XYZ file of C-alpha atoms in Angstrom:
267
model
C 10.068 -6.814 -30.377
C 9.319 -5.748 -26.808
C 9.633 -8.172 -23.911
C 6.430 -9.980 -22.933
C 4.615 -8.454 -19.986
C 5.415 -10.097 -16.647
C 2.697 -11.649 -14.526
C 3.495 -9.442 -11.523
C 4.859 -5.948 -11.055
C 6.379 -5.159 -7.668
C 5.894 -1.437 -7.048
C 8.225 0.134 -4.480
C 7.918 3.726 -3.249
C 10.854 5.307 -1.418
C 11.737 8.541 0.323
C 14.696 8.797 2.718
C 14.713 5.036 3.306
C 18.505 4.631 3.321
C 18.420 2.627 6.560
C 15.806 0.193 5.279
C 15.601 -0.069 1.494
C 18.383 -2.613 1.013
C 16.519 -5.146 3.159
C 13.215 -4.283 1.435
C 14.711 -5.065 -1.971
C 16.512 -8.182 -0.732
C 13.198 -9.494 0.563
C 11.759 -9.178 -2.958
C 14.704 -10.927 -4.588
C 14.404 -13.818 -2.100
C 10.871 -14.623 -3.281
C 10.514 -18.012 -4.984
C 7.937 -17.867 -7.762
C 6.932 -19.853 -10.830
C 6.192 -16.754 -12.926
C 7.977 -13.711 -14.299
C 7.956 -10.419 -12.441
C 9.389 -6.933 -12.758
C 10.393 -4.340 -10.192
C 9.631 -0.624 -10.499
C 11.061 1.752 -7.899
C 10.047 5.392 -7.585
C 12.107 7.643 -5.322
C 10.774 11.096 -4.476
C 14.167 12.862 -4.474
C 15.477 11.460 -1.204
C 17.993 13.648 0.604
C 19.932 10.708 2.056
C 21.718 7.815 0.300
C 18.541 6.007 -0.742
C 19.165 6.283 -4.484
C 22.786 5.134 -4.290
C 21.779 2.141 -2.156
C 19.008 1.237 -4.599
C 21.367 1.339 -7.583
C 23.816 -0.923 -5.784
C 21.130 -3.320 -4.536
C 19.547 -3.870 -7.970
C 22.809 -4.322 -9.857
C 22.358 -8.108 -9.841
C 18.575 -8.250 -9.570
C 16.948 -11.498 -10.769
C 14.254 -9.559 -12.636
C 13.908 -6.519 -14.905
C 14.157 -3.270 -12.926
C 12.895 0.200 -13.796
C 14.079 3.173 -11.720
C 11.953 6.316 -11.697
C 14.185 9.023 -10.228
C 12.671 12.478 -10.914
C 15.038 15.430 -10.699
C 12.671 17.391 -8.469
C 10.429 16.421 -5.581
C 6.949 15.531 -6.840
C 5.200 14.388 -3.640
C 4.161 10.995 -2.370
C 0.907 10.721 -4.332
C 2.478 11.666 -7.672
C 5.367 9.282 -7.032
C 2.898 6.482 -6.301
C 0.927 7.266 -9.449
C 4.013 7.324 -11.675
C 5.200 3.920 -10.491
C 1.793 2.279 -10.799
C 1.149 3.772 -14.242
C 4.426 2.259 -15.444
C 3.468 -1.253 -14.287
C 3.056 -3.912 -16.980
C 2.130 -6.929 -14.857
C -1.354 -8.370 -14.644
C -1.024 -8.063 -10.857
C 0.669 -5.246 -8.926
C 2.234 -5.951 -5.540
C 2.888 -2.944 -3.309
C 5.856 -2.558 -0.958
C 7.005 0.618 0.752
C 10.753 1.083 0.916
C 10.948 0.632 4.685
C 8.933 -2.619 4.870
C 9.776 -6.180 3.823
C 8.218 -9.291 2.313
C 8.389 -12.681 3.976
C 8.929 -15.864 1.928
C 6.001 -16.952 -0.181
C 4.184 -13.640 -0.392
C 4.214 -13.101 -4.155
C 3.346 -16.697 -5.046
C 0.548 -16.933 -2.483
C -1.097 -13.696 -3.574
C -0.799 -14.366 -7.301
C -2.245 -17.844 -6.795
C -5.103 -16.363 -4.756
C -6.047 -13.840 -7.427
C -5.893 -16.549 -10.105
C -8.219 -18.735 -8.021
C -10.587 -15.890 -7.078
C -11.463 -13.836 -10.164
C -14.198 -12.154 -8.123
C -11.553 -10.382 -5.997
C -10.042 -7.128 -7.220
C -7.209 -7.347 -4.697
C -5.797 -9.401 -1.858
C -3.909 -8.327 1.270
C -2.300 -10.305 4.087
C -1.486 -10.199 7.766
C 1.842 -8.588 8.726
C 4.188 -8.565 11.666
C 4.497 -4.990 12.903
C 7.972 -4.079 14.138
C 9.896 -1.104 15.447
C 13.094 0.292 13.911
C 14.684 -3.139 13.647
C 12.762 -6.023 12.140
C 14.257 -8.181 14.891
C 12.027 -6.531 17.521
C 8.466 -7.589 16.634
C 5.614 -5.849 18.424
C 2.360 -7.434 17.301
C 0.479 -9.013 14.440
C -1.738 -6.769 12.345
C -4.683 -6.961 12.273
C -5.187 -8.084 15.862
C -8.133 -10.285 14.863
C -8.752 -12.283 11.716
C -10.372 -10.442 8.811
C -12.795 -12.174 6.401
C -11.025 -14.207 3.714
C -13.428 -12.784 1.137
C -14.801 -9.395 2.105
C -16.635 -6.514 0.464
C -16.444 -2.761 0.126
C -18.910 -2.579 3.017
C -16.443 -4.498 5.220
C -13.753 -2.013 4.258
C -15.988 0.904 5.224
C -16.900 -0.713 8.546
C -13.392 -1.838 9.501
C -11.299 0.885 7.875
C -7.811 -0.152 6.741
C -7.622 -3.556 8.400
C -4.450 -4.256 6.370
C -1.363 -2.222 5.550
C -0.715 -0.895 2.070
C 2.522 -2.881 1.778
C 0.532 -6.124 1.983
C -1.645 -5.497 -1.052
C -1.614 -7.078 -4.514
C -4.252 -5.899 -6.976
C -5.265 -6.377 -10.580
C -3.719 -3.829 -12.945
C -7.066 -3.464 -14.731
C -8.259 -1.788 -11.496
C -5.593 0.915 -11.865
C -8.147 3.719 -12.166
C -7.106 7.382 -11.937
C -7.555 9.223 -8.678
C -10.020 12.002 -7.998
C -9.164 15.431 -9.370
C -7.649 16.419 -6.025
C -4.706 14.165 -5.180
C -3.772 13.915 -1.540
C -0.457 12.833 -0.070
C -2.158 10.021 1.861
C -4.138 8.015 -0.658
C -4.038 4.406 0.520
C -7.584 4.103 1.869
C -8.999 5.989 -1.115
C -7.373 3.517 -3.502
C -8.634 0.552 -1.473
C -12.208 1.870 -1.636
C -12.018 2.414 -5.397
C -10.625 -1.071 -5.975
C -13.173 -2.702 -3.643
C -16.020 -1.117 -5.593
C -15.298 -3.354 -8.590
C -14.728 -6.668 -6.821
C -14.377 -8.506 -3.549
C -11.577 -7.965 -1.018
C -9.354 -10.979 -0.415
C -7.373 -11.446 2.782
C -4.740 -14.060 3.647
C -4.590 -14.691 7.366
C -0.955 -15.834 7.148
C 1.860 -13.429 8.066
C 3.622 -12.668 4.791
C 5.328 -9.355 5.534
C 6.912 -7.072 8.090
C 5.660 -3.526 8.542
C 7.691 -0.803 10.223
C 5.504 1.093 12.688
C 7.442 4.140 13.807
C 8.013 5.985 10.574
C 7.822 9.771 10.701
C 4.646 9.870 8.614
C 2.510 7.873 11.041
C -0.801 9.560 11.766
C -0.002 10.282 15.410
C 3.099 12.244 14.344
C 1.585 14.344 11.583
C 0.735 17.979 12.238
C -0.747 20.967 10.459
C -1.414 20.692 6.745
C -0.137 17.116 6.487
C -2.443 15.928 9.236
C -5.380 17.739 7.647
C -4.471 16.199 4.291
C -4.697 12.731 5.825
C -8.100 13.552 7.305
C -9.400 14.998 4.049
C -8.213 12.002 2.040
C -9.970 9.545 4.341
C -13.197 11.564 4.419
C -13.120 11.704 0.622
C -12.729 7.909 0.565
C -15.977 7.469 2.519
C -17.741 9.856 0.133
C -16.350 7.959 -2.831
C -17.525 4.651 -1.350
C -21.105 5.944 -1.363
C -20.700 7.154 -4.948
C -19.470 3.713 -5.998
C -22.315 1.693 -4.527
C -21.800 1.312 -0.768
C -24.992 2.017 1.153
C -24.918 5.819 1.682
C -26.244 5.550 5.218
C -23.476 3.112 6.147
C -20.787 5.240 4.514
C -22.064 8.386 6.206
C -22.202 6.738 9.640
C -18.586 5.569 9.523
C -17.484 8.834 7.912
C -18.964 10.705 10.875
C -17.234 8.364 13.321
C -13.913 8.975 11.618
C -14.507 12.747 11.515
C -15.064 12.852 15.284
C -11.990 10.714 15.925
C -9.927 12.921 13.596
C -11.095 16.093 15.342
C -10.075 14.718 18.729
C -6.668 13.652 17.421
C -6.150 17.042 15.818
C -6.758 18.738 19.180
C -4.203 16.469 20.860
C -1.468 17.015 18.259
C -1.832 20.763 17.734
């Protein structure tokens, strides 16, 4: 007989996070919860010691752990998809391998989704930090977001939360569009928001590392264009899924202009 499904799956994506992943995993194991959870980690063939550190860090994990370690590089989007497809929990909590949870995150978000069946996911405020978590820079977002928002709010505000702060219902785990981009966060948020409200906890429940190499301001060439294309596709998808087309088009055009200006600066 197979083990009963846990209430929450924590989904961790890693690539060359040797300097950070031990603390990311420790922050998960420090969570105090009144439910069962599992941890699934997908590593996209890191070239540093990420995999060895992960194996050591999970040796005494307080929860079931699944390691997805492909023998060839599959790309960020495919890695994300593999981990999330393997999830068994009713709720899926996302954490990138260079970020960290603060105490209470998993319990607060699971309780919120239980209390708000109208919400397809819930995110939270984070403390943005530089290389070391001990050097905080600012709270994100800078202003409070609505506790219960809509897909229209997401279109207007863009990503007013970081991906590592999100917990969503596994039943919302819909496949991506035919073309999978390397930068898929906003696209996923739009798809999830089309089937329910967007919850937001104004408390700081995580730490987000700001100066990773994949930040938008540091991307160039094909990777930068891939980020632009993914976001533009998200606005198109929002209109397809019920957001007012005029609203989606207006904010798509704003983003396109901003992206064009950034592309000129970085090329």
